[in-house]
Amino acid sequence: MDLSAYLVLDPGLCAGLGMVETARAAVAGGVGVVQLLHEQAGTAEMIEIGRALRVALEGTGAALVINDVVAAAVALRADGLHIGQGDMAVKKARSAIGPEMLLGLSVENQAHARAVDPHVVDYVGVSPVFGTPTKSDHAPPVGIDGLRRIVEICPVPAVCIGGLGPQHAGDVIGAGAAGLAVVSAVCGRPDPAAAARALGSAIAEARK
Ligand SMILES: Cc1ncc(COP(=O)(O)OP(=O)(O)O)c(N)n1
Ligand SMILES: Cc1ncsc1CCOP(=O)(O)O
Ligand SMILES: [Mg+2]
């Protein structure tokens, strides 16, 4: 899974174009992972939207990750499941999804990072780097220095999320992150493909 540019879909912000078309455009613009996040959807709706996303992503090489809803991730045979600290125990999630599906875990501080078991968790989402109106119940922002310290501790690759856009690529890649996860930098933008391309170019520049 290429974590460099990681799109988290938000149904509200994607209302204009829709989540599937936003994902299609973002992947055309270079996004490597699409996470389906839909707080209001039950399992059946997650599966329905997930199926449409699967079709849209087919043949692109982009990965489909399901947020929180383990039964939907299993039913879809998704590439990954992402859970947070308050969602479910990581070992329980791992036994539900089996050994192949990738498991992402949100980490919000150094203690969370220290507790990551690399035999169970494949990547972490350091959350949030900056405050963001996109997620109302987020933990205190860790900032770039906090991100650096968390990345140093984490035994698995770290993407980071929260208030991020192309303008932050230099700082977060410099802090050791494997990639940037974004919602509003792509969702709801007039041209999500161009927004994704701008993110990818900034990441490539940051890695030079
Ligand atoms: C890549 C990535 N990182 C962090 C999160 C946040 O997950 P969580 O803390 O469980 O909050 P919800 O997104 O489920 O509301 C994420 N979704 N993706
Ligand atoms: C899902 C999520 N988890 C932590 S912050 C966040 C939202 C990030 O949204 P944005 O990229 O618009 O700041
Ligand atoms: Mg969650």
CSV table of C-alpha atoms and ligand atoms in Angstrom, one decimal:
chain,number,residue,atom,x,y,z
A,1,MET,CA,0.0,0.0,0.0
A,2,ASP,CA,1.5,3.4,-1.0
A,3,LEU,CA,0.7,5.6,2.0
A,4,SER,CA,2.2,8.8,0.4
A,5,ALA,CA,-1.0,10.5,-0.5
A,6,TYR,CA,-4.0,9.1,1.5
A,7,LEU,CA,-7.5,10.3,0.9
A,8,VAL,CA,-10.1,10.0,3.7
A,9,LEU,CA,-13.6,10.5,2.2
A,10,ASP,CA,-16.1,12.6,4.0
A,11,PRO,CA,-19.7,12.3,2.8
A,12,GLY,CA,-20.6,15.9,3.7
A,13,LEU,CA,-17.7,17.5,2.0
A,14,CYS,CA,-18.1,15.2,-1.0
A,15,ALA,CA,-21.8,16.0,-1.3
A,16,GLY,CA,-21.3,17.9,-4.6
A,17,LEU,CA,-19.5,15.4,-6.7
A,18,GLY,CA,-20.2,12.3,-4.5
A,19,MET,CA,-17.7,10.1,-2.7
A,20,VAL,CA,-17.2,7.7,-5.6
A,21,GLU,CA,-16.5,10.4,-8.2
A,22,THR,CA,-14.3,12.3,-5.7
A,23,ALA,CA,-12.3,9.1,-5.2
A,24,ARG,CA,-12.0,8.4,-8.9
A,25,ALA,CA,-10.7,11.9,-9.6
A,26,ALA,CA,-8.3,11.8,-6.6
A,27,VAL,CA,-6.9,8.5,-7.7
A,28,ALA,CA,-6.4,9.8,-11.2
A,29,GLY,CA,-4.5,12.6,-9.5
A,30,GLY,CA,-2.2,10.2,-7.8
A,31,VAL,CA,-3.8,9.3,-4.5
A,32,GLY,CA,-2.7,5.7,-3.4
A,33,VAL,CA,-5.2,5.0,-0.7
A,34,VAL,CA,-8.9,5.8,-0.3
A,35,GLN,CA,-10.5,5.4,3.1
A,36,LEU,CA,-14.3,5.2,3.3
A,37,LEU,CA,-15.3,7.2,6.4
A,38,HIS,CA,-19.0,7.6,7.0
A,39,GLU,CA,-20.1,8.0,10.6
A,40,GLN,CA,-23.8,7.9,9.8
A,41,ALA,CA,-23.8,4.7,7.6
A,42,GLY,CA,-24.6,1.3,9.0
A,43,THR,CA,-22.8,-1.8,7.8
A,44,ALA,CA,-25.1,-2.4,4.8
A,45,GLU,CA,-24.6,1.1,3.5
A,46,MET,CA,-20.9,0.9,4.0
A,47,ILE,CA,-20.8,-2.3,2.0
A,48,GLU,CA,-22.9,-0.7,-0.8
A,49,ILE,CA,-20.7,2.4,-1.0
A,50,GLY,CA,-17.6,0.3,-0.7
A,51,ARG,CA,-18.7,-1.9,-3.6
A,52,ALA,CA,-19.1,1.2,-5.8
A,53,LEU,CA,-15.6,2.4,-4.7
A,54,ARG,CA,-14.1,-1.0,-5.5
A,55,VAL,CA,-15.4,-0.7,-9.0
A,56,ALA,CA,-14.1,2.8,-9.4
A,57,LEU,CA,-10.7,1.9,-8.1
A,58,GLU,CA,-10.4,-1.4,-10.0
A,59,GLY,CA,-7.2,-1.5,-12.1
A,60,THR,CA,-5.8,1.7,-10.6
A,61,GLY,CA,-3.6,0.1,-8.0
A,62,ALA,CA,-5.1,2.3,-5.3
A,63,ALA,CA,-6.1,0.6,-2.0
A,64,LEU,CA,-9.5,0.7,-0.4
A,65,VAL,CA,-9.6,1.1,3.4
A,66,ILE,CA,-12.7,1.0,5.5
A,67,ASN,CA,-13.0,3.2,8.6
A,68,ASP,CA,-14.3,1.6,11.8
A,69,VAL,CA,-16.8,-0.9,10.4
A,70,VAL,CA,-15.0,-4.2,10.6
A,71,ALA,CA,-17.9,-6.2,9.2
A,72,ALA,CA,-18.0,-4.1,6.1
A,73,ALA,CA,-14.2,-4.4,5.6
A,74,VAL,CA,-14.5,-8.2,5.8
A,75,ALA,CA,-17.5,-8.4,3.5
A,76,LEU,CA,-15.8,-6.2,0.9
A,77,ARG,CA,-12.5,-7.9,1.3
A,78,ALA,CA,-11.1,-4.4,1.6
A,79,ASP,CA,-7.3,-3.8,1.4
A,80,GLY,CA,-7.4,-2.4,4.9
A,81,LEU,CA,-9.3,-1.5,8.0
A,82,HIS,CA,-8.6,1.7,10.0
A,83,ILE,CA,-9.6,2.0,13.6
A,84,GLY,CA,-9.0,4.5,16.4
A,85,GLN,CA,-8.1,4.2,20.0
A,86,GLY,CA,-11.8,4.2,21.1
A,87,ASP,CA,-13.1,1.8,18.4
A,88,MET,CA,-12.1,-1.7,19.3
A,89,ALA,CA,-9.1,-3.7,20.6
A,90,VAL,CA,-6.5,-4.1,17.9
A,91,LYS,CA,-6.1,-7.8,18.5
A,92,LYS,CA,-9.9,-8.3,18.2
A,93,ALA,CA,-9.8,-6.3,14.9
A,94,ARG,CA,-6.9,-8.4,13.6
A,95,SER,CA,-8.6,-11.7,14.4
A,96,ALA,CA,-11.8,-10.4,12.6
A,97,ILE,CA,-10.0,-9.3,9.4
A,98,GLY,CA,-7.5,-12.1,9.3
A,99,PRO,CA,-3.7,-12.0,8.6
A,100,GLU,CA,-3.8,-10.4,5.1
A,101,MET,CA,-5.8,-7.3,5.4
A,102,LEU,CA,-3.8,-4.2,6.5
A,103,LEU,CA,-4.7,-2.7,9.8
A,104,GLY,CA,-4.3,1.0,10.5
A,105,LEU,CA,-4.5,2.5,14.0
A,106,SER,CA,-4.9,6.1,15.0
A,107,VAL,CA,-2.3,7.3,17.5
A,108,GLU,CA,-2.7,10.6,19.3
A,109,ASN,CA,0.3,10.7,21.6
A,110,GLN,CA,3.6,9.1,22.5
A,111,ALA,CA,2.0,6.6,24.9
A,112,HIS,CA,-0.3,5.3,22.1
A,113,ALA,CA,2.8,5.1,19.8
A,114,ARG,CA,4.7,3.0,22.4
A,115,ALA,CA,1.9,0.6,22.7
A,116,VAL,CA,1.8,-0.2,18.9
A,117,ASP,CA,2.4,-3.9,18.3
A,118,PRO,CA,4.0,-4.3,14.8
A,119,HIS,CA,2.8,-7.9,14.7
A,120,VAL,CA,-0.8,-6.7,14.7
A,121,VAL,CA,-0.8,-3.1,13.3
A,122,ASP,CA,0.6,-2.3,9.8
A,123,TYR,CA,0.6,1.5,9.9
A,124,VAL,CA,-0.5,4.3,12.2
A,125,GLY,CA,-2.4,7.5,11.5
A,126,VAL,CA,-0.9,10.2,13.7
A,127,SER,CA,-3.9,12.3,14.6
A,128,PRO,CA,-4.3,15.2,14.5
A,129,VAL,CA,-1.3,17.2,13.5
A,130,PHE,CA,-3.2,20.5,13.5
A,131,GLY,CA,-6.7,21.4,14.7
A,132,THR,CA,-9.3,20.9,12.0
A,133,PRO,CA,-13.0,21.7,11.7
A,134,THR,CA,-13.4,18.5,9.7
A,135,LYS,CA,-13.4,16.3,12.8
A,136,SER,CA,-15.2,17.9,15.7
A,137,ASP,CA,-14.1,15.4,18.4
A,138,HIS,CA,-10.4,15.3,17.7
A,139,ALA,CA,-7.6,14.9,20.3
A,140,PRO,CA,-5.3,17.8,21.1
A,141,PRO,CA,-3.1,18.6,18.0
A,142,VAL,CA,0.4,17.2,18.2
A,143,GLY,CA,2.1,19.7,15.9
A,144,ILE,CA,5.2,19.0,13.8
A,145,ASP,CA,7.5,18.4,16.8
A,146,GLY,CA,5.0,16.1,18.4
A,147,LEU,CA,4.6,14.2,15.1
A,148,ARG,CA,8.4,13.8,14.9
A,149,ARG,CA,8.6,12.3,18.4
A,150,ILE,CA,5.7,10.0,17.7
A,151,VAL,CA,7.2,8.8,14.4
A,152,GLU,CA,10.5,8.1,16.2
A,153,ILE,CA,8.7,5.8,18.6
A,154,CYS,CA,6.3,4.0,16.2
A,155,PRO,CA,7.6,0.7,15.0
A,156,VAL,CA,5.4,0.9,11.8
A,157,PRO,CA,5.1,3.5,9.0
A,158,ALA,CA,3.1,6.6,10.0
A,159,VAL,CA,0.8,8.7,7.9
A,160,CYS,CA,-0.4,11.9,9.6
A,161,ILE,CA,-3.7,13.7,9.4
A,162,GLY,CA,-5.4,16.8,10.6
A,163,GLY,CA,-5.4,20.2,8.9
A,164,LEU,CA,-2.9,19.1,6.3
A,165,GLY,CA,-2.4,20.2,2.7
A,166,PRO,CA,0.4,20.3,0.1
A,167,GLN,CA,1.9,23.3,2.0
A,168,HIS,CA,2.8,20.9,4.9
A,169,ALA,CA,4.4,18.2,2.9
A,170,GLY,CA,8.0,19.4,3.6
A,171,ASP,CA,7.5,19.6,7.3
A,172,VAL,CA,5.7,16.3,7.8
A,173,ILE,CA,7.9,14.3,5.4
A,174,GLY,CA,10.9,16.0,7.1
A,175,ALA,CA,9.4,14.8,10.4
A,176,GLY,CA,9.6,11.2,9.1
A,177,ALA,CA,6.0,10.6,8.1
A,178,ALA,CA,5.4,8.1,5.3
A,179,GLY,CA,2.6,10.2,3.9
A,180,LEU,CA,-0.2,12.7,4.4
A,181,ALA,CA,-3.8,11.8,4.9
A,182,VAL,CA,-6.2,14.5,3.9
A,183,VAL,CA,-10.0,15.2,3.8
A,184,SER,CA,-10.7,18.8,3.0
A,185,ALA,CA,-7.6,19.3,0.9
A,186,VAL,CA,-9.3,17.1,-1.8
A,187,CYS,CA,-13.0,16.5,-0.8
A,188,GLY,CA,-15.2,19.3,-2.0
A,189,ARG,CA,-12.5,21.0,-4.0
A,190,PRO,CA,-13.7,22.2,-7.5
A,191,ASP,CA,-11.0,19.9,-9.1
A,192,PRO,CA,-10.2,17.0,-6.8
A,193,ALA,CA,-7.8,15.5,-9.4
A,194,ALA,CA,-5.8,18.7,-9.5
A,195,ALA,CA,-5.9,18.9,-5.7
A,196,ALA,CA,-4.5,15.4,-5.5
A,197,ARG,CA,-1.8,16.1,-8.0
A,198,ALA,CA,-0.7,19.2,-6.0
A,199,LEU,CA,-0.5,17.0,-2.9
A,200,GLY,CA,1.5,14.3,-4.8
A,201,SER,CA,3.9,16.9,-6.3
A,202,ALA,CA,4.5,18.5,-2.9
A,203,ILE,CA,5.3,15.1,-1.4
A,204,ALA,CA,7.7,14.2,-4.3
A,205,GLU,CA,9.4,17.6,-3.9
A,206,ALA,CA,9.7,17.0,-0.1
A,207,ARG,CA,11.5,13.7,-0.7
A,208,LYS,CA,14.1,15.1,-3.0
B,1,LIG,C1,-5.4,7.7,8.4
B,1,LIG,C2,-6.3,8.0,9.5
B,1,LIG,N1,-5.8,8.5,10.7
B,1,LIG,C3,-6.6,8.8,11.7
B,1,LIG,C4,-8.0,8.6,11.6
B,1,LIG,C5,-8.9,8.9,12.7
B,1,LIG,O1,-9.5,7.7,13.2
B,1,LIG,P1,-10.4,7.8,14.6
B,1,LIG,O2,-9.5,8.4,15.6
B,1,LIG,O3,-10.9,6.4,14.8
B,1,LIG,O4,-11.6,8.7,14.2
B,1,LIG,P2,-12.7,8.5,13.1
B,1,LIG,O5,-12.0,8.9,11.8
B,1,LIG,O6,-13.1,7.1,13.1
B,1,LIG,O7,-13.8,9.4,13.5
B,1,LIG,C6,-8.5,8.1,10.4
B,1,LIG,N2,-9.8,7.9,10.2
B,1,LIG,N3,-7.6,7.8,9.3
B,2,LIG,C1,-10.6,11.9,10.1
B,2,LIG,C2,-9.7,12.7,10.9
B,2,LIG,N1,-9.0,12.1,11.9
B,2,LIG,C3,-8.2,13.0,12.6
B,2,LIG,S1,-8.3,14.6,12.0
B,2,LIG,C4,-9.4,14.0,10.8
B,2,LIG,C5,-10.0,14.9,9.8
B,2,LIG,C6,-9.0,15.6,8.9
B,2,LIG,O1,-9.6,16.4,8.0
B,2,LIG,P1,-8.8,17.6,7.2
B,2,LIG,O2,-7.8,16.9,6.3
B,2,LIG,O3,-9.9,18.3,6.5
B,2,LIG,O4,-8.2,18.5,8.3
B,3,MG,MG,-12.5,5.4,14.2
